[in-house]
Short mmCIF file of C-alpha atoms in Angstrom, two decimals:
data_model
loop_
_atom_site.label_atom_id
_atom_site.label_comp_id
_atom_site.label_asym_id
_atom_site.label_seq_id
_atom_site.Cartn_x
_atom_site.Cartn_y
_atom_site.Cartn_z
CA MET A 1 216.75 -66.03 175.57
CA ASN A 2 219.74 -66.91 177.74
CA LYS A 3 223.09 -67.97 176.35
CA LYS A 4 225.65 -70.58 177.18
CA VAL A 5 229.43 -70.86 177.40
CA SER A 6 231.49 -73.99 177.94
CA LYS A 7 233.87 -73.94 180.94
CA LYS A 8 236.73 -74.69 178.54
CA GLU A 9 235.92 -71.49 176.64
CA ILE A 10 236.05 -69.18 179.69
CA ALA A 11 239.71 -68.27 179.13
CA GLN A 12 238.95 -67.37 175.52
CA LEU A 13 235.97 -65.25 176.61
CA LEU A 14 238.05 -63.40 179.22
CA GLN A 15 240.78 -62.77 176.64
CA LYS A 16 238.17 -61.25 174.34
CA TRP A 17 236.83 -59.03 177.12
CA GLY A 18 240.43 -58.18 178.00
CA GLN A 19 240.70 -56.23 174.74
CA GLN A 20 238.22 -53.68 176.14
CA PHE A 21 238.61 -54.04 179.89
CA ASN A 22 241.11 -54.60 182.64
CA VAL A 23 239.82 -58.07 183.58
CA LEU A 24 239.85 -58.95 187.28
CA ALA A 25 239.20 -62.45 188.53
CA PRO A 26 239.53 -64.36 191.81
CA SER A 27 243.18 -64.90 192.63
CA ARG A 28 245.27 -66.15 195.56
CA ALA A 29 248.47 -64.55 194.31
CA SER A 30 248.61 -62.09 197.22
CA GLY A 31 248.21 -64.86 199.79
CA VAL A 32 244.46 -64.43 200.32
CA ALA A 33 241.66 -64.71 197.78
CA ALA A 34 240.88 -61.35 196.20
CA MET A 35 239.83 -59.89 192.87
CA ALA A 36 243.11 -59.30 191.04
CA GLU A 37 244.25 -58.65 187.49
CA TRP A 38 243.73 -61.79 185.48
CA ASP A 39 246.96 -63.26 184.09
CA GLY A 40 245.44 -64.04 180.69
CA LYS A 41 245.28 -67.82 181.01
CA ASP A 42 244.60 -69.28 184.47
CA THR A 43 241.00 -70.32 185.11
CA SER A 44 241.74 -72.74 187.97
CA PHE A 45 239.73 -70.44 190.25
CA LEU A 46 236.64 -72.08 188.76
CA ASP A 47 237.59 -75.12 190.87
CA TRP A 48 238.75 -73.60 194.18
CA TYR A 49 236.81 -70.36 194.41
CA ARG A 50 234.01 -70.07 196.97
CA ASN A 51 234.32 -66.35 197.68
CA THR A 52 237.14 -63.85 198.06
CA VAL A 53 238.47 -62.94 201.50
CA VAL A 54 238.97 -59.32 200.41
CA PRO A 55 235.59 -58.07 199.15
CA PRO A 56 235.29 -56.51 195.69
CA LYS A 57 234.68 -53.08 197.29
CA ALA A 58 238.49 -52.86 197.40
CA ARG A 59 238.47 -52.24 193.62
CA PHE A 60 236.26 -49.15 194.09
CA LEU A 61 237.23 -47.95 197.56
CA PRO A 62 240.87 -49.09 197.75
CA PRO A 63 242.49 -49.74 201.16
CA MET A 64 244.66 -46.70 200.43
CA GLU A 65 244.02 -44.11 197.75
CA GLU A 66 245.66 -40.86 196.67
CA MET A 67 243.12 -38.01 196.60
CA PHE A 68 245.37 -35.21 195.37
CA ARG A 69 248.82 -33.69 195.72
CA PHE A 70 249.39 -30.22 197.11
CA SER A 71 252.17 -27.71 197.26
CA LYS A 72 252.70 -24.14 198.36
CA ASP A 73 254.60 -21.48 196.46
CA GLU A 74 254.74 -17.66 196.43
CA GLU A 75 251.40 -17.45 194.60
CA GLY A 76 249.48 -19.63 197.01
CA TYR A 77 248.46 -23.25 197.39
CA ASN A 78 248.36 -25.59 194.41
CA ILE A 79 246.25 -28.70 194.09
CA GLU A 80 247.07 -31.39 191.59
CA PRO A 81 244.36 -34.02 191.17
CA PRO A 82 245.49 -37.59 190.53
CA PRO A 83 245.53 -38.62 186.87
CA LYS A 84 242.04 -39.46 185.65
CA ASN A 85 241.53 -43.20 185.69
CA GLU A 86 239.70 -43.93 182.44
CA GLN A 87 240.46 -47.64 182.53
CA LYS A 88 237.36 -49.80 182.45
CA GLN A 89 237.41 -52.79 184.74
CA LEU A 90 235.49 -56.02 184.42
CA LEU A 91 235.10 -58.05 187.61
CA PHE A 92 234.61 -61.68 186.68
CA GLY A 93 233.14 -64.03 189.26
CA ILE A 94 231.57 -61.60 191.70
CA ARG A 95 229.16 -63.41 194.03
CA PRO A 96 225.55 -62.18 194.31
CA CYS A 97 226.03 -61.16 197.97
CA ASP A 98 228.96 -58.92 196.98
CA ALA A 99 227.11 -57.52 193.97
CA ARG A 100 224.26 -56.54 196.31
CA ALA A 101 226.86 -54.99 198.62
CA MET A 102 228.06 -52.80 195.74
CA ALA A 103 224.48 -51.60 195.18
CA ILE A 104 224.27 -50.79 198.91
CA LEU A 105 227.58 -48.90 198.84
CA ASP A 106 226.37 -46.92 195.82
CA MET A 107 223.59 -45.47 197.98
CA THR A 108 226.13 -43.86 200.30
CA PHE A 109 228.56 -42.66 197.67
CA GLU A 110 225.82 -41.30 195.39
CA ASP A 111 223.86 -39.61 198.16
CA ALA A 112 223.86 -35.88 199.00
CA TYR A 113 227.65 -35.76 198.66
CA LYS A 114 228.85 -37.47 195.49
CA ASP A 115 232.17 -39.22 195.93
CA PRO A 116 234.07 -38.67 192.66
CA TYR A 117 236.82 -41.22 193.42
CA TYR A 118 234.40 -44.09 194.03
CA LEU A 119 231.88 -43.14 191.35
CA GLU A 120 234.44 -42.77 188.58
CA LYS A 121 235.62 -46.34 189.10
CA ARG A 122 232.10 -47.67 189.59
CA ARG A 123 230.75 -46.11 186.38
CA ASN A 124 233.59 -47.66 184.39
CA ALA A 125 233.00 -51.17 185.70
CA VAL A 126 231.19 -54.26 184.51
CA LEU A 127 230.16 -56.92 187.02
CA VAL A 128 230.01 -60.51 185.82
CA GLY A 129 228.37 -62.63 188.48
CA LEU A 130 229.12 -66.27 189.17
CA GLY A 131 226.39 -68.17 190.98
CA CYS A 132 227.50 -70.11 194.06
CA THR A 133 227.43 -73.89 193.94
CA ASN A 134 229.23 -74.46 197.22
CA PRO A 135 228.30 -71.74 199.74
CA CYS A 136 230.03 -71.63 203.12
CA GLU A 137 228.41 -72.72 206.38
CA SER A 138 228.56 -69.08 207.54
CA CYS A 139 226.59 -67.74 204.53
CA PHE A 140 223.05 -66.46 205.16
CA CYS A 141 222.32 -64.51 201.97
CA THR A 142 218.84 -66.00 201.56
CA SER A 143 217.80 -64.20 204.74
CA MET A 144 219.14 -60.87 203.49
CA GLY A 145 217.18 -60.27 200.29
CA THR A 146 219.43 -62.13 197.87
CA SER A 147 220.38 -65.71 196.98
CA PRO A 148 223.40 -67.70 195.74
CA THR A 149 222.30 -67.17 192.12
CA ASP A 150 220.58 -63.77 192.29
CA SER A 151 221.31 -61.75 189.14
CA THR A 152 219.75 -58.44 190.29
CA ASN A 153 222.92 -56.39 190.75
CA VAL A 154 225.22 -57.68 188.00
CA ASP A 155 225.50 -57.06 184.26
CA ILE A 156 225.90 -60.72 183.36
CA MET A 157 225.16 -63.77 185.51
CA LEU A 158 226.71 -67.20 185.02
CA ILE A 159 224.97 -70.27 186.42
CA ASP A 160 226.88 -73.55 186.67
CA ILE A 161 225.24 -76.30 184.61
CA GLY A 162 228.00 -78.90 184.71
CA ASP A 163 230.48 -78.56 181.85
CA ALA A 164 229.15 -75.13 180.95
CA PHE A 165 227.58 -71.97 182.34
CA LEU A 166 224.16 -70.64 181.49
CA VAL A 167 224.68 -66.94 180.70
CA GLU A 168 221.97 -64.51 181.78
CA GLU A 169 222.24 -61.09 180.14
CA VAL A 170 220.97 -58.72 182.80
CA THR A 171 221.79 -55.23 181.49
CA ASP A 172 222.40 -53.66 178.08
CA LYS A 173 226.12 -53.62 178.89
CA GLY A 174 225.85 -57.35 179.52
CA LYS A 175 224.01 -57.98 176.27
CA GLU A 176 226.72 -56.18 174.33
CA LEU A 177 229.44 -58.36 175.88
CA THR A 178 227.74 -61.70 175.30
CA LYS A 179 227.20 -61.19 171.58
CA GLY A 180 228.46 -64.21 169.69
CA LEU A 181 227.81 -66.76 172.44
CA LYS A 182 225.66 -69.80 171.69
CA GLU A 183 222.00 -69.73 172.69
CA ALA A 184 221.04 -71.93 175.62
CA THR A 185 218.76 -74.89 175.01
CA LYS A 186 215.65 -75.80 176.94
CA ASN A 187 217.67 -78.52 178.65
CA ASP A 188 220.29 -75.95 179.73
CA GLU A 189 217.53 -73.81 181.26
CA THR A 190 216.20 -76.81 183.15
CA GLU A 191 219.69 -77.65 184.44
CA ALA A 192 220.15 -74.03 185.55
CA GLU A 193 216.89 -74.09 187.51
CA LYS A 194 218.03 -77.29 189.24
CA SER A 195 221.42 -75.74 189.98
CA LYS A 196 219.75 -72.64 191.47
CA LYS A 197 217.51 -74.71 193.72
CA THR A 198 220.40 -76.89 194.90
CA ALA A 199 222.48 -73.81 195.77
CA TYR A 200 219.53 -72.18 197.56
CA ASP A 201 218.93 -75.28 199.65
CA LYS A 202 222.60 -75.37 200.70
CA ILE A 203 222.19 -72.11 202.61
CA THR A 204 221.14 -73.57 205.94
CA ARG A 205 221.92 -70.62 208.20
CA LYS A 206 218.83 -68.43 208.57
CA LEU A 207 218.31 -65.08 210.22
CA ASN A 208 214.94 -63.57 211.05
CA THR A 209 215.28 -59.80 210.67
CA GLU A 210 211.61 -58.97 211.10
CA GLY A 211 211.21 -55.92 213.33
CA ILE A 212 214.97 -55.73 213.94
CA LYS A 213 215.13 -51.98 213.34
CA ASP A 214 212.58 -51.33 216.10
CA ARG A 215 214.11 -53.89 218.46
CA LEU A 216 217.51 -52.24 218.11
CA LEU A 217 216.00 -48.81 218.65
CA GLU A 218 214.35 -50.01 221.85
CA SER A 219 217.53 -51.71 223.05
CA PHE A 220 219.87 -48.85 222.24
CA ASP A 221 220.44 -47.91 225.90
CA ASP A 222 220.56 -51.49 227.18
CA GLU A 223 224.16 -51.36 228.38
CA GLU A 224 223.94 -54.78 229.99
CA PHE A 225 222.96 -56.40 226.67
CA TRP A 226 225.61 -54.59 224.66
CA SER A 227 228.34 -55.28 227.22
CA ARG A 228 227.49 -58.99 227.11
CA THR A 229 227.42 -58.90 223.30
CA ALA A 230 230.81 -57.18 223.12
CA ALA A 231 232.50 -59.24 225.84
CA LYS A 232 234.60 -61.50 223.60
CA CYS A 233 235.27 -58.96 220.83
CA ILE A 234 238.97 -58.00 220.74
CA SER A 235 238.39 -54.87 218.59
CA CYS A 236 240.63 -56.15 215.81
CA GLY A 237 238.32 -54.56 213.22
CA ILE A 238 238.57 -57.41 210.70
CA CYS A 239 234.76 -57.82 210.51
CA THR A 240 234.44 -54.23 209.32
CA LEU A 241 237.52 -53.99 207.12
CA LEU A 242 236.51 -57.11 205.20
CA CYS A 243 232.77 -56.41 205.23
CA PRO A 244 231.62 -55.71 201.65
CA THR A 245 229.29 -52.90 202.80
CA CYS A 246 231.50 -51.13 205.38
CA TYR A 247 233.01 -47.91 204.11
CA CYS A 248 234.55 -46.02 207.05
CA PHE A 249 237.68 -44.21 205.97
CA ASP A 250 240.22 -41.77 207.34
CA ILE A 251 242.01 -38.95 205.51
CA ASN A 252 245.65 -38.08 206.15
CA ASP A 253 248.29 -35.82 204.66
CA GLU A 254 251.88 -36.80 204.09
CA ALA A 255 253.85 -33.62 203.56
CA VAL A 256 257.50 -32.64 203.41
CA ARG A 257 258.82 -29.11 202.87
CA GLY A 258 255.67 -27.43 201.55
CA GLU A 259 254.41 -30.23 199.37
CA GLY A 260 252.68 -33.50 199.92
CA THR A 261 249.86 -35.90 199.20
CA ARG A 262 246.44 -36.36 200.72
CA PHE A 263 245.41 -40.00 201.10
CA ARG A 264 242.38 -41.78 202.30
CA SER A 265 242.53 -45.22 203.81
CA TRP A 266 240.16 -47.79 205.26
CA ASP A 267 239.28 -47.28 208.90
CA SER A 268 236.91 -49.04 211.26
CA CYS A 269 234.26 -48.02 213.80
CA GLY A 270 235.61 -51.00 215.76
CA PHE A 271 238.77 -49.04 216.61
CA ALA A 272 238.78 -46.88 219.74
CA LEU A 273 240.73 -44.15 217.94
CA TYR A 274 238.15 -43.86 215.17
CA THR A 275 235.97 -41.41 217.10
CA LYS A 276 238.67 -39.86 219.25
CA MET A 277 238.39 -36.09 219.38
CA PRO A 278 240.59 -33.59 221.22
CA MET A 279 238.44 -33.50 224.35
CA GLU A 280 236.49 -36.74 224.34
CA ASN A 281 235.72 -40.03 222.69
CA PRO A 282 232.03 -40.91 222.45
CA ARG A 283 232.87 -44.58 221.80
CA SER A 284 235.81 -45.21 224.08
CA GLU A 285 234.14 -48.32 225.56
CA LYS A 286 234.08 -51.46 223.43
CA TRP A 287 230.35 -52.08 223.90
CA ARG A 288 229.54 -48.71 222.33
CA ARG A 289 231.64 -49.55 219.25
CA VAL A 290 230.04 -52.98 218.87
CA ARG A 291 226.62 -51.35 219.22
CA GLN A 292 227.54 -48.85 216.50
CA LYS A 293 228.63 -51.59 214.11
CA VAL A 294 225.44 -53.62 214.60
CA CYS A 295 223.07 -50.66 214.65
CA HIS A 296 224.63 -49.01 211.61
CA LYS A 297 223.89 -52.08 209.52
CA TYR A 298 220.53 -53.13 210.92
CA GLU A 299 218.99 -49.88 212.20
CA PHE A 300 220.59 -46.68 210.89
CA TYR A 301 221.07 -47.79 207.27
CA PRO A 302 217.45 -49.02 207.00
CA MET A 303 216.35 -45.65 208.43
CA ALA A 304 218.35 -43.77 205.79
CA PHE A 305 218.00 -46.00 202.74
CA ASP A 306 215.32 -48.57 203.59
CA VAL A 307 217.71 -51.50 203.23
CA ILE A 308 219.76 -53.52 205.73
CA ALA A 309 223.47 -52.96 205.08
CA CYS A 310 224.32 -56.65 205.40
CA THR A 311 224.13 -59.14 202.56
CA GLY A 312 224.75 -62.33 204.52
CA CYS A 313 228.14 -62.99 202.88
CA GLY A 314 229.29 -64.45 206.21
CA ARG A 315 232.83 -63.00 206.10
CA CYS A 316 232.51 -61.42 209.56
CA ILE A 317 231.64 -64.87 210.96
CA ARG A 318 234.29 -66.85 209.02
CA LEU A 319 237.13 -64.42 209.64
CA CYS A 320 236.51 -63.40 213.24
CA PRO A 321 239.37 -64.68 215.45
CA VAL A 322 237.04 -65.13 218.45
CA ASN A 323 233.97 -66.52 216.64
CA TRP A 324 231.77 -63.49 217.20
CA ASP A 325 228.62 -64.20 215.20
CA ILE A 326 226.36 -61.40 213.91
CA THR A 327 223.43 -63.80 213.39
CA GLN A 328 223.51 -64.82 217.06
CA VAL A 329 223.68 -61.16 218.10
CA ILE A 330 220.72 -60.13 215.95
CA GLU A 331 218.64 -63.01 217.24
CA SER A 332 219.46 -62.14 220.85
CA VAL A 333 218.45 -58.46 220.66
CA PRO A 334 215.79 -58.20 223.39
CA GLN A 335 212.17 -57.81 222.45
CA LYS A 336 211.04 -55.11 224.87
CA VAL A 337 207.50 -55.06 226.12
CA LYS A 338 205.91 -51.73 225.24
CA GLY A 339 205.57 -49.47 228.25
CA ALA A 340 207.83 -51.67 230.42
CA LYS A 341 211.00 -50.24 231.91
CA MET B 1 245.79 -24.96 189.64
CA THR B 2 246.18 -22.42 192.39
CA ILE B 3 243.26 -22.61 194.75
CA SER B 4 243.74 -19.08 196.06
CA ASP B 5 242.96 -17.84 192.55
CA ILE B 6 239.31 -16.90 192.94
CA GLU B 7 238.73 -16.47 189.21
CA LYS B 8 239.41 -20.16 188.70
CA ARG B 9 236.97 -21.14 191.42
CA PRO B 10 234.15 -22.17 189.03
CA GLN B 11 236.46 -24.90 187.75
CA PHE B 12 236.54 -26.30 191.25
CA PHE B 13 232.77 -26.29 191.50
CA ALA B 14 232.61 -27.96 188.11
CA GLN B 15 234.86 -30.72 189.42
CA ASP B 16 232.13 -31.48 191.94
CA ASN B 17 234.69 -32.85 194.34
CA VAL B 18 233.57 -32.43 197.93
CA TYR B 19 237.06 -33.26 199.16
CA THR B 20 238.75 -30.30 197.47
CA PRO B 21 239.97 -27.84 200.11
CA HIS B 22 239.38 -24.09 199.97
CA ILE B 23 241.37 -21.28 201.56
CA ALA B 24 239.90 -19.82 204.75
CA VAL B 25 241.18 -17.16 207.12
CA ILE B 26 241.13 -17.50 210.91
CA GLU B 27 239.36 -14.32 211.97
CA LYS B 28 239.02 -14.83 215.69
CA ILE B 29 240.21 -17.23 218.41
CA ILE B 30 238.28 -17.34 221.67
CA GLU B 31 239.91 -18.91 224.72
CA GLU B 32 236.88 -20.70 226.21
CA THR B 33 238.73 -22.44 229.05
CA PRO B 34 242.45 -23.24 229.43
CA GLY B 35 243.23 -25.59 226.54
CA VAL B 36 239.84 -25.14 224.80
CA ARG B 37 239.56 -22.61 222.01
CA THR B 38 236.88 -21.68 219.50
CA PHE B 39 238.19 -20.73 216.06
CA HIS B 40 236.19 -18.51 213.73
CA PHE B 41 237.00 -19.17 210.07
CA ASN B 42 235.86 -17.35 206.96
CA PHE B 43 236.38 -18.42 203.37
CA LYS B 44 238.36 -15.98 201.27
CA ASP B 45 235.93 -16.55 198.45
CA LYS B 46 232.79 -14.58 199.33
CA LYS B 47 230.57 -16.62 196.98
CA LEU B 48 231.75 -19.85 198.52
CA ALA B 49 231.24 -18.45 202.03
CA LYS B 50 227.65 -17.55 201.14
CA GLU B 51 226.88 -20.94 199.65
CA PHE B 52 228.62 -23.02 202.32
CA ARG B 53 226.40 -25.08 204.59
CA PHE B 54 227.59 -26.60 207.82
CA GLU B 55 225.92 -29.81 208.89
CA SER B 56 226.27 -31.56 212.20
CA GLY B 57 228.88 -34.29 212.12
CA GLN B 58 230.74 -32.59 209.29
#
């Protein structure tokens, strides 16, 4: 049986959760919408929030992160790991597309090489989803295996039913946190179903990804196609930095007089320097970098993990300064005739 | 923790942190062409050297 919480009681609920967790909620305090520490009272985001500009991945793979400190003395090199972060975080209001993105990122960070920095934060987190009621024109989540009210990858899902939210307890963690809430009525369930259908129907942008992996494989060496596709890209990298499933990073040391800190920071395959090596750069031309970005999401990731690394959140379309549109690119990948040159 | 202290090495394995560096010694430098050199490294820790796997792209 699902539960229910009035919109007026959200602040009270977050305060209660705040006793156990560092509660994060959509905020514009930094100038752009992002998940930030909740101030303990403001729930105005329930009115203005469509989705964050900075994806929630930033809470697990921060734009810049200390990995360890090092120093050298007479005995040798010393490594000092950063203090263990035991703080549990609760992300309130994550959208289903971004929750799916977290599940996609987990595949990389939990693969052959476990990433302790990411996984520590991820294991200590609770995701509370908030179904979309007003998706953006650039959203295409329904074509990418999810929907505006999909509860698959969250612990708790909230569906807007007017003055209240229907509360779906998805995981055991979620059940624990919703203890004490009122049970939803049959009428609430009906309203939630209506709300889900309305949200689904508002996603008008569609993308047919059938056979895309093979089409990209066949078009890999089609320089003419990729050059045309990359023509207006200015290599600013914003589509990758703000993509909820992109995870490229760089590692650097900052050291002074025998001691220093090793950091990692977001990077982008859209930057020419990303693949620069002492003697060559395999992606010095822009078309090769654009091809990498598209193929990584729609060809290489499906080959490795059997899932497309795009959730249709639409950020790369909304935020691109030159209106480069991934859905147009995917639809224009040539369908080669077998055996033809 | 001093990473050159081999006796403490199991603690590093236990940390399961693939980003933790280990001490290696440059054993040979080959001048392939002017400006291009091949460096041969070997871990000080024999056990680590035996277990280490190099994968393309690493």
